[in-house]
Amino acid sequence: MAMVCLSDFEAYAKKYLPKMAWDYFAAGADDCTTRDENILAYKRIRFRPRMLRDVSTMDIRTKILGTEISFPVGIAPTGFHQLAWPDGEKSTARAARAMNTCYIASTYSTCTLEEISAAAPSGLRWFQLYIHRNRAASQQLVQRAEALGFQALVLTVDLPYTGKRRDDVRNGFRLPPHMKVKNLERAFEVCKMSPLDPSVTWNDIYWLRSLTCLPIIIKGILTREDAELAVRHGVQGIIVSNHGGRQLDEGPATIDALVEVVEAVRGRVEVYVDGGIRKGSDVLKALALGAKCVFIGRPALWGLAYKGEEGLQDVLRILQDEFCLSMALAGCASTSEIGPHLVQFSRL
Amino acid sequence: MAMVCLSDFEAYAKKYLPKMAWDYFAAGADDCTTRDENILAYKRIRFRPRMLRDVSTMDIRTKILGTEISFPVGIAPTGFHQLAWPDGEKSTARAARAMNTCYIASTYSTCTLEEISAAAPSGLRWFQLYIHRNRAASQQLVQRAEALGFQALVLTVDLPYTGKRRDDVRNGFRLPPHMKVKNLERAFEVCKMSPLDPSVTWNDIYWLRSLTCLPIIIKGILTREDAELAVRHGVQGIIVSNHGGRQLDEGPATIDALVEVVEAVRGRVEVYVDGGIRKGSDVLKALALGAKCVFIGRPALWGLAYKGEEGLQDVLRILQDEFCLSMALAGCASTSEIGPHLVQFSRL
Amino acid sequence: MAMVCLSDFEAYAKKYLPKMAWDYFAAGADDCTTRDENILAYKRIRFRPRMLRDVSTMDIRTKILGTEISFPVGIAPTGFHQLAWPDGEKSTARAARAMNTCYIASTYSTCTLEEISAAAPSGLRWFQLYIHRNRAASQQLVQRAEALGFQALVLTVDLPYTGKRRDDVRNGFRLPPHMKVKNLERAFEVCKMSPLDPSVTWNDIYWLRSLTCLPIIIKGILTREDAELAVRHGVQGIIVSNHGGRQLDEGPATIDALVEVVEAVRGRVEVYVDGGIRKGSDVLKALALGAKCVFIGRPALWGLAYKGEEGLQDVLRILQDEFCLSMALAGCASTSEIGPHLVQFSRL
Amino acid sequence: MAMVCLSDFEAYAKKYLPKMAWDYFAAGADDCTTRDENILAYKRIRFRPRMLRDVSTMDIRTKILGTEISFPVGIAPTGFHQLAWPDGEKSTARAARAMNTCYIASTYSTCTLEEISAAAPSGLRWFQLYIHRNRAASQQLVQRAEALGFQALVLTVDLPYTGKRRDDVRNGFRLPPHMKVKNLERAFEVCKMSPLDPSVTWNDIYWLRSLTCLPIIIKGILTREDAELAVRHGVQGIIVSNHGGRQLDEGPATIDALVEVVEAVRGRVEVYVDGGIRKGSDVLKALALGAKCVFIGRPALWGLAYKGEEGLQDVLRILQDEFCLSMALAGCASTSEIGPHLVQFSRL
């Protein structure tokens, strides 16, 4: 079967992954409304394509936090990549490097930061973290990441508690015995309650700032009010995200929330978005609405499930080609020409 | 099968209840549009979740008419609980007390008020009534309820005649011979026409007031005009309700009507809502739009049908957990922090 | 099988009528969009029901052109009733008289006006006509109708040519040999082209007026502009109609068009509506939006197909009961209390 | 099976064409959203039909660029007609001439311009072209077309690169060995990259203008901004088109884009539209919204697939009859009476 578009990889993963793993990756909170809305919301946005622009030479590069990537699609932080492919996050890191884009490694990786780092030493890597009840453990992780050359910290703020994902409850989801959340092994082995701290507030951004020189990106913002607070607390970037619809169900689709966040931020920090990206033209829409870059979650896992590093590269290459073609057909030869004039919200 | 969410209980009840009982509980008037809209209308409301609030300690209690309940979900009045479980309303009363919430016993109970009262003497119980052609019978019921420690009267005003529920007509619905509407046995045994009085008007609120010291709550209000009249006639509370979509089909969904009722009432009396609550996040939406508490009808019956008192407790516990989680994920640590800023109506 | 609502009769007719007859009655033009929209548009209207009105005594009568009918539902003109029941229009006339309502007999009846008249001499009957190329034939029909005690003329204006009903084309629809368009037998037996005159204009209303003392009702108006013209040309009533969606597809649903016609007419003449009435609550919506009475087309044919005169009475009785119940549940004890405050257009 | 409406021809073609050919003709870009929206958007437009106009004599002719055609439906440029019928574009040309309408021959024809011209010497033919990297080849084509009596040039501007049509990728679409893009055989036989020039800009309109006296029509405009530019660059006409949804997916439906293009053009040049025309009433809607004429793509191919020249005539005749009937039922006796008062956009 030819792998032509991302849904081909989805179909493959659904067919070949163990059900518990597929369900875990696919899960949304409650009725999965927000998970699905993330995709549907893109379909309500229409292009206003312009003709007769010279698109013979295409420049699809972008810069995030000053670093150039080959095209504006990075890998969002998702957990447990060994559920998709034996080499787990090492494959993910290699694919991102090969495609010259950014990989945000999750705290909940099944490889250590050291392994990830060693797999793709020269790649652009960011590190995603939660703030733990055990602050020393968080501090240690931050400092390990910084020492290993991760270039930014991505603080996830939408998970004071884990969302209710019905299939995971039904399946009694847990990692197979041979997989471990390796980054946390030492810190949490005796902790019985959730290691994440639900008392975290904006003030903890200052604490995190005190630990590291790395840029801090805040992930999980969905409102203008929180976007303003993020800027005021000195973060360097915002990822508009609803955790793939896995936390609070029936919040906004991320592409809809992006609009109000971008408006509130007024260019003071970079804004990114994840959730619902399934085609190159979705990337173009996100950039037209003000995102500097998008990150993909589940599609990256489908790529891994298909053929590991190579499969993920296939996924990224398809998105790259589709993004480039969409840009050209919309009349843009360079990412710098992308703007809100390219899109409108459909009446339906 | 794990009982993870309310629709699991619905599926169980549909499978195991006798068809006539299931159809009676599930019935909506005419095309069942309003019954279904009650649910769909919740899906058109989107959260605006806030991040980085301290949600380590959650307070989900509320007060209704001055009495604290453990969380803002009570049991709406529905008839004929023995159709769902042999112990009928006695089980319902016990489950409500166990969960420390409010149970509104229906006039059309298959247990007497005395039995209900004895089953859960310390529980918070309200009594639902209609005004009957035979006013003495209504008076007697009111005074029995008051004497038995029911703490409020809930006057249902949307049933001058019974709505047309096609399946009940097809099934020739009637109670099995061993069940009785026990509260009315003596009063109506020779009455051939419907015992309910379709000539009741707002003035009858004064008559009802003259019979009892209990607070009067009016159930079935759907417009700002009637909300204003209710306040002017001195009721203590309003339940926005369309009788589960069983009376006039194609009226408003209750969550939509809640908005205009709350606006009209301007805090002068407490406003509650029933209809369409299927998830903890629905409760959060109703509170964000101004309800002090919600009441569940069919889900309580599904719980009874599953395992009687225990099954209903399961249902309530799931709603409680989901409500608490939704609050935390939306950034609220206490019901007092819930407000209209948390929600917006979807464009679709 | 119990006949509980109109769709039961529809299912019966679909099952037992010959396919060619069913297809003819069911047909809509082109994609049948307007036929179906007539029904869907009712579902977009929501009631605003009022409570605690005295609805112990219900008055559902109305007057049309000064004549009282038992409730505001008449029989719209449809052709070829013998396709549904052997006695054809004679049964229709009898059922209408038995229910004390108005029957608009079609020019394309399979019984003569004389037969229809004799079947129900005391019934309220109107006569529907087209203006023919052969004006003498039209004149003759008008005068026959007047002499036979028909009390109004209903001029259909939306059929200069017959709409394209695909199934009729596929089926090669024609009447069985033993049925005839009896009213036209003599006038048109040598006419090869369509007998209807597509050159008719508003001036022909004056010609029609000159032939008869009967009130003239114009059927097929869908815009405010034409409503204004109708009033100016002296008609006594307007039936907002799109010919059951059988003429121009993708025009407005009649209940939507009713709103603008009523607004334009400003009470100067009576306005009626047909198309899409399937429940008593649809009647209530139409009256709330300004119709004096509604007319049913296909449901009457389903009733005939079920049991002739008796089946049509069943249909009318169900509509009557449902209409009465809807009124009571919406808080109206009399048709005179029905008004626009009862309804609102849904956001969806 | 009777061929009653265009979807009958579609069903025939889907059944009898080789899958690769059907897929090629049916293909849309990416998710085919725009391909399908072209059709759906027509369904959101409602007529406002007027009654009692004299429609006994119908005039459905129109003029495009000064030439009269029998009705406002021409044949849009589509490639590879031999995939549908052995005689290919020769049959298309003959059918268009027989119906006295305009045929826009595609550069990607499987017959030469000379063959097309010879097949229907007296027919109204326009020639569609792309600007090629090899400008001499383009120039040669233009001059051949002019010499052969093609009466206008239609420059397609929405294909700097070919859209991603998933089925064509899966099928590895290519022409069968016995078919050739005959017009380009000599010019491109050694060209390995796409022969089309993605560097074309508005300035190339001037270059094209310098080559020929023929009117230049620009095809593929979707925004008011580009419509304004087209007028300023001196074109004689605009075809609002999204290439049948085969280029940029999720751009606007053409009938929606038509509205803004017509508004921007303010009558300075003629505006046409293609995409989504499936019924005669669609033609009426397009004209009501300002199109001078519409062009059909896939339906013409279905007609060819059915019976070649004769099948295409059937398709055109059906559209003609339906258009004429729609006009009459909407109250227009002549195309000159068609205007925006005839339509409104549906709320849904």
mmCIF file with all atom_site columns, C-alpha atoms in Angstrom, chain D residues 74-196:
data_model
loop_
_atom_site.group_PDB
_atom_site.id
_atom_site.type_symbol
_atom_site.label_atom_id
_atom_site.label_alt_id
_atom_site.label_comp_id
_atom_site.label_asym_id
_atom_site.label_entity_id
_atom_site.label_seq_id
_atom_site.pdbx_PDB_ins_code
_atom_site.Cartn_x
_atom_site.Cartn_y
_atom_site.Cartn_z
_atom_site.occupancy
_atom_site.B_iso_or_equiv
_atom_site.pdbx_formal_charge
_atom_site.auth_seq_id
_atom_site.auth_comp_id
_atom_site.auth_asym_id
_atom_site.auth_atom_id
_atom_site.pdbx_PDB_model_num
ATOM 1   C CA . GLY D 1 74  ? -20.205 26.063 -22.229 1.00 0.00 ? 74  GLY D CA 1
ATOM 2   C CA . ILE D 1 75  ? -17.665 23.260 -22.018 1.00 0.00 ? 75  ILE D CA 1
ATOM 3   C CA . ALA D 1 76  ? -14.812 23.911 -19.581 1.00 0.00 ? 76  ALA D CA 1
ATOM 4   C CA . PRO D 1 77  ? -11.297 22.867 -20.557 1.00 0.00 ? 77  PRO D CA 1
ATOM 5   C CA . THR D 1 78  ? -10.509 19.369 -19.247 1.00 0.00 ? 78  THR D CA 1
ATOM 6   C CA . GLY D 1 79  ? -7.746  17.063 -20.407 1.00 0.00 ? 79  GLY D CA 1
ATOM 7   C CA . PHE D 1 80  ? -7.587  13.691 -22.051 1.00 0.00 ? 80  PHE D CA 1
ATOM 8   C CA . HIS D 1 81  ? -11.040 13.230 -23.539 1.00 0.00 ? 81  HIS D CA 1
ATOM 9   C CA . GLN D 1 82  ? -9.957  9.991  -25.235 1.00 0.00 ? 82  GLN D CA 1
ATOM 10  C CA . LEU D 1 83  ? -9.977  8.498  -21.739 1.00 0.00 ? 83  LEU D CA 1
ATOM 11  C CA . ALA D 1 84  ? -13.756 8.957  -21.892 1.00 0.00 ? 84  ALA D CA 1
ATOM 12  C CA . TRP D 1 85  ? -14.493 8.262  -25.575 1.00 0.00 ? 85  TRP D CA 1
ATOM 13  C CA . PRO D 1 86  ? -12.366 7.069  -28.510 1.00 0.00 ? 86  PRO D CA 1
ATOM 14  C CA . ASP D 1 87  ? -12.898 10.162 -30.645 1.00 0.00 ? 87  ASP D CA 1
ATOM 15  C CA . GLY D 1 88  ? -11.924 12.364 -27.714 1.00 0.00 ? 88  GLY D CA 1
ATOM 16  C CA . GLU D 1 89  ? -12.064 16.103 -28.198 1.00 0.00 ? 89  GLU D CA 1
ATOM 17  C CA . LYS D 1 90  ? -13.391 15.777 -31.729 1.00 0.00 ? 90  LYS D CA 1
ATOM 18  C CA . SER D 1 91  ? -16.648 14.504 -30.255 1.00 0.00 ? 91  SER D CA 1
ATOM 19  C CA . THR D 1 92  ? -16.652 17.291 -27.707 1.00 0.00 ? 92  THR D CA 1
ATOM 20  C CA . ALA D 1 93  ? -16.244 19.908 -30.396 1.00 0.00 ? 93  ALA D CA 1
ATOM 21  C CA . ARG D 1 94  ? -19.034 18.420 -32.483 1.00 0.00 ? 94  ARG D CA 1
ATOM 22  C CA . ALA D 1 95  ? -21.444 18.280 -29.547 1.00 0.00 ? 95  ALA D CA 1
ATOM 23  C CA . ALA D 1 96  ? -20.748 21.882 -28.587 1.00 0.00 ? 96  ALA D CA 1
ATOM 24  C CA . ARG D 1 97  ? -21.332 23.021 -32.141 1.00 0.00 ? 97  ARG D CA 1
ATOM 25  C CA . ALA D 1 98  ? -24.509 21.000 -32.420 1.00 0.00 ? 98  ALA D CA 1
ATOM 26  C CA . MET D 1 99  ? -25.828 22.656 -29.300 1.00 0.00 ? 99  MET D CA 1
ATOM 27  C CA . ASN D 1 100 ? -24.562 26.045 -30.462 1.00 0.00 ? 100 ASN D CA 1
ATOM 28  C CA . THR D 1 101 ? -22.428 26.718 -27.440 1.00 0.00 ? 101 THR D CA 1
ATOM 29  C CA . CYS D 1 102 ? -18.786 27.350 -26.633 1.00 0.00 ? 102 CYS D CA 1
ATOM 30  C CA . TYR D 1 103 ? -16.098 24.725 -26.199 1.00 0.00 ? 103 TYR D CA 1
ATOM 31  C CA . ILE D 1 104 ? -12.848 25.600 -24.486 1.00 0.00 ? 104 ILE D CA 1
ATOM 32  C CA . ALA D 1 105 ? -10.313 23.126 -25.794 1.00 0.00 ? 105 ALA D CA 1
ATOM 33  C CA . SER D 1 106 ? -7.594  22.185 -23.347 1.00 0.00 ? 106 SER D CA 1
ATOM 34  C CA . THR D 1 107 ? -3.878  22.260 -24.086 1.00 0.00 ? 107 THR D CA 1
ATOM 35  C CA . TYR D 1 108 ? -3.927  18.764 -22.664 1.00 0.00 ? 108 TYR D CA 1
ATOM 36  C CA . SER D 1 109 ? -6.175  17.441 -25.398 1.00 0.00 ? 109 SER D CA 1
ATOM 37  C CA . THR D 1 110 ? -5.636  14.018 -26.881 1.00 0.00 ? 110 THR D CA 1
ATOM 38  C CA . CYS D 1 111 ? -6.477  15.438 -30.308 1.00 0.00 ? 111 CYS D CA 1
ATOM 39  C CA . THR D 1 112 ? -4.572  18.222 -31.993 1.00 0.00 ? 112 THR D CA 1
ATOM 40  C CA . LEU D 1 113 ? -6.024  21.687 -32.304 1.00 0.00 ? 113 LEU D CA 1
ATOM 41  C CA . GLU D 1 114 ? -6.189  21.017 -36.022 1.00 0.00 ? 114 GLU D CA 1
ATOM 42  C CA . GLU D 1 115 ? -8.288  17.891 -35.521 1.00 0.00 ? 115 GLU D CA 1
ATOM 43  C CA . ILE D 1 116 ? -10.589 19.698 -33.095 1.00 0.00 ? 116 ILE D CA 1
ATOM 44  C CA . SER D 1 117 ? -10.970 22.576 -35.459 1.00 0.00 ? 117 SER D CA 1
ATOM 45  C CA . ALA D 1 118 ? -11.686 20.337 -38.410 1.00 0.00 ? 118 ALA D CA 1
ATOM 46  C CA . ALA D 1 119 ? -14.272 18.394 -36.450 1.00 0.00 ? 119 ALA D CA 1
ATOM 47  C CA . ALA D 1 120 ? -16.447 21.451 -35.919 1.00 0.00 ? 120 ALA D CA 1
ATOM 48  C CA . PRO D 1 121 ? -15.182 24.227 -38.141 1.00 0.00 ? 121 PRO D CA 1
ATOM 49  C CA . SER D 1 122 ? -18.074 26.574 -37.543 1.00 0.00 ? 122 SER D CA 1
ATOM 50  C CA . GLY D 1 123 ? -18.318 26.033 -33.786 1.00 0.00 ? 123 GLY D CA 1
ATOM 51  C CA . LEU D 1 124 ? -17.409 28.621 -31.181 1.00 0.00 ? 124 LEU D CA 1
ATOM 52  C CA . ARG D 1 125 ? -14.092 27.438 -29.789 1.00 0.00 ? 125 ARG D CA 1
ATOM 53  C CA . TRP D 1 126 ? -11.746 28.985 -27.274 1.00 0.00 ? 126 TRP D CA 1
ATOM 54  C CA . PHE D 1 127 ? -8.291  27.651 -26.501 1.00 0.00 ? 127 PHE D CA 1
ATOM 55  C CA . GLN D 1 128 ? -7.005  27.056 -22.997 1.00 0.00 ? 128 GLN D CA 1
ATOM 56  C CA . LEU D 1 129 ? -3.284  27.360 -22.385 1.00 0.00 ? 129 LEU D CA 1
ATOM 57  C CA . TYR D 1 130 ? -0.626  27.400 -19.718 1.00 0.00 ? 130 TYR D CA 1
ATOM 58  C CA . ILE D 1 131 ? 2.532   29.414 -20.011 1.00 0.00 ? 131 ILE D CA 1
ATOM 59  C CA . HIS D 1 132 ? 5.394   26.998 -20.473 1.00 0.00 ? 132 HIS D CA 1
ATOM 60  C CA . ARG D 1 133 ? 9.009   27.231 -19.467 1.00 0.00 ? 133 ARG D CA 1
ATOM 61  C CA . ASN D 1 134 ? 9.642   27.042 -23.190 1.00 0.00 ? 134 ASN D CA 1
ATOM 62  C CA . ARG D 1 135 ? 7.998   30.304 -24.173 1.00 0.00 ? 135 ARG D CA 1
ATOM 63  C CA . ALA D 1 136 ? 8.475   29.589 -27.852 1.00 0.00 ? 136 ALA D CA 1
ATOM 64  C CA . ALA D 1 137 ? 6.265   26.555 -27.458 1.00 0.00 ? 137 ALA D CA 1
ATOM 65  C CA . SER D 1 138 ? 3.552   28.647 -25.833 1.00 0.00 ? 138 SER D CA 1
ATOM 66  C CA . GLN D 1 139 ? 3.857   31.236 -28.550 1.00 0.00 ? 139 GLN D CA 1
ATOM 67  C CA . GLN D 1 140 ? 3.536   28.575 -31.225 1.00 0.00 ? 140 GLN D CA 1
ATOM 68  C CA . LEU D 1 141 ? 0.406   27.175 -29.587 1.00 0.00 ? 141 LEU D CA 1
ATOM 69  C CA . VAL D 1 142 ? -1.190  30.587 -29.325 1.00 0.00 ? 142 VAL D CA 1
ATOM 70  C CA . GLN D 1 143 ? -0.522  31.316 -32.939 1.00 0.00 ? 143 GLN D CA 1
ATOM 71  C CA . ARG D 1 144 ? -1.742  27.909 -34.091 1.00 0.00 ? 144 ARG D CA 1
ATOM 72  C CA . ALA D 1 145 ? -4.967  28.443 -32.139 1.00 0.00 ? 145 ALA D CA 1
ATOM 73  C CA . GLU D 1 146 ? -5.486  31.890 -33.576 1.00 0.00 ? 146 GLU D CA 1
ATOM 74  C CA . ALA D 1 147 ? -4.859  30.653 -37.089 1.00 0.00 ? 147 ALA D CA 1
ATOM 75  C CA . LEU D 1 148 ? -7.325  27.806 -36.615 1.00 0.00 ? 148 LEU D CA 1
ATOM 76  C CA . GLY D 1 149 ? -10.154 30.147 -35.711 1.00 0.00 ? 149 GLY D CA 1
ATOM 77  C CA . PHE D 1 150 ? -10.213 29.730 -31.961 1.00 0.00 ? 150 PHE D CA 1
ATOM 78  C CA . GLN D 1 151 ? -11.815 32.948 -30.823 1.00 0.00 ? 151 GLN D CA 1
ATOM 79  C CA . ALA D 1 152 ? -10.279 33.519 -27.417 1.00 0.00 ? 152 ALA D CA 1
ATOM 80  C CA . LEU D 1 153 ? -7.400  32.402 -25.255 1.00 0.00 ? 153 LEU D CA 1
ATOM 81  C CA . VAL D 1 154 ? -8.120  31.090 -21.782 1.00 0.00 ? 154 VAL D CA 1
ATOM 82  C CA . LEU D 1 155 ? -5.028  31.353 -19.610 1.00 0.00 ? 155 LEU D CA 1
ATOM 83  C CA . THR D 1 156 ? -5.119  29.008 -16.626 1.00 0.00 ? 156 THR D CA 1
ATOM 84  C CA . VAL D 1 157 ? -3.304  30.590 -13.694 1.00 0.00 ? 157 VAL D CA 1
ATOM 85  C CA . ASP D 1 158 ? -3.905  28.221 -10.795 1.00 0.00 ? 158 ASP D CA 1
ATOM 86  C CA . LEU D 1 159 ? -1.463  25.501 -11.745 1.00 0.00 ? 159 LEU D CA 1
ATOM 87  C CA . PRO D 1 160 ? 2.113   26.600 -11.116 1.00 0.00 ? 160 PRO D CA 1
ATOM 88  C CA . TYR D 1 161 ? 2.445   23.025 -9.877  1.00 0.00 ? 161 TYR D CA 1
ATOM 89  C CA . THR D 1 162 ? -0.017  20.168 -10.064 1.00 0.00 ? 162 THR D CA 1
ATOM 90  C CA . GLY D 1 163 ? -2.244  19.669 -7.017  1.00 0.00 ? 163 GLY D CA 1
ATOM 91  C CA . LYS D 1 164 ? -1.903  16.531 -4.945  1.00 0.00 ? 164 LYS D CA 1
ATOM 92  C CA . ARG D 1 165 ? -4.597  14.130 -6.049  1.00 0.00 ? 165 ARG D CA 1
ATOM 93  C CA . ARG D 1 166 ? -4.175  11.115 -3.850  1.00 0.00 ? 166 ARG D CA 1
ATOM 94  C CA . ASP D 1 167 ? -5.900  8.609  -6.073  1.00 0.00 ? 167 ASP D CA 1
ATOM 95  C CA . ASP D 1 168 ? -3.754  9.561  -9.041  1.00 0.00 ? 168 ASP D CA 1
ATOM 96  C CA . VAL D 1 169 ? -0.670  9.020  -6.894  1.00 0.00 ? 169 VAL D CA 1
ATOM 97  C CA . ARG D 1 170 ? -1.963  5.651  -5.708  1.00 0.00 ? 170 ARG D CA 1
ATOM 98  C CA . ASN D 1 171 ? -2.907  4.591  -9.222  1.00 0.00 ? 171 ASN D CA 1
ATOM 99  C CA . GLY D 1 172 ? 0.338   5.862  -10.717 1.00 0.00 ? 172 GLY D CA 1
ATOM 100 C CA . PHE D 1 173 ? -1.863  7.650  -13.223 1.00 0.00 ? 173 PHE D CA 1
ATOM 101 C CA . ARG D 1 174 ? -0.549  8.023  -16.755 1.00 0.00 ? 174 ARG D CA 1
ATOM 102 C CA . LEU D 1 175 ? -2.060  7.990  -20.200 1.00 0.00 ? 175 LEU D CA 1
ATOM 103 C CA . PRO D 1 176 ? -2.397  4.624  -21.917 1.00 0.00 ? 176 PRO D CA 1
ATOM 104 C CA . PRO D 1 177 ? 0.386   4.193  -24.505 1.00 0.00 ? 177 PRO D CA 1
ATOM 105 C CA . HIS D 1 178 ? -1.897  4.825  -27.486 1.00 0.00 ? 178 HIS D CA 1
ATOM 106 C CA . MET D 1 179 ? -2.912  8.271  -26.291 1.00 0.00 ? 179 MET D CA 1
ATOM 107 C CA . LYS D 1 180 ? -0.765  11.357 -26.491 1.00 0.00 ? 180 LYS D CA 1
ATOM 108 C CA . VAL D 1 181 ? -0.878  14.998 -25.481 1.00 0.00 ? 181 VAL D CA 1
ATOM 109 C CA . LYS D 1 182 ? -0.716  15.739 -29.149 1.00 0.00 ? 182 LYS D CA 1
ATOM 110 C CA . ASN D 1 183 ? -0.508  19.505 -29.019 1.00 0.00 ? 183 ASN D CA 1
ATOM 111 C CA . LEU D 1 184 ? 2.737   19.357 -27.106 1.00 0.00 ? 184 LEU D CA 1
ATOM 112 C CA . GLU D 1 185 ? 4.444   16.392 -28.735 1.00 0.00 ? 185 GLU D CA 1
ATOM 113 C CA . ARG D 1 186 ? 7.087   18.260 -30.555 1.00 0.00 ? 186 ARG D CA 1
ATOM 114 C CA . ALA D 1 187 ? 7.697   20.994 -28.013 1.00 0.00 ? 187 ALA D CA 1
ATOM 115 C CA . PHE D 1 188 ? 8.363   18.938 -24.917 1.00 0.00 ? 188 PHE D CA 1
ATOM 116 C CA . GLU D 1 189 ? 9.616   15.581 -25.905 1.00 0.00 ? 189 GLU D CA 1
ATOM 117 C CA . VAL D 1 190 ? 12.961  16.052 -24.209 1.00 0.00 ? 190 VAL D CA 1
ATOM 118 C CA . CYS D 1 191 ? 11.725  18.047 -21.242 1.00 0.00 ? 191 CYS D CA 1
ATOM 119 C CA . LYS D 1 192 ? 12.091  16.115 -17.987 1.00 0.00 ? 192 LYS D CA 1
ATOM 120 C CA . MET D 1 193 ? 10.712  18.548 -15.431 1.00 0.00 ? 193 MET D CA 1
ATOM 121 C CA . SER D 1 194 ? 7.170   19.839 -15.599 1.00 0.00 ? 194 SER D CA 1
ATOM 122 C CA . PRO D 1 195 ? 6.837   21.892 -18.767 1.00 0.00 ? 195 PRO D CA 1
ATOM 123 C CA . LEU D 1 196 ? 4.759   24.533 -16.959 1.00 0.00 ? 196 LEU D CA 1
#
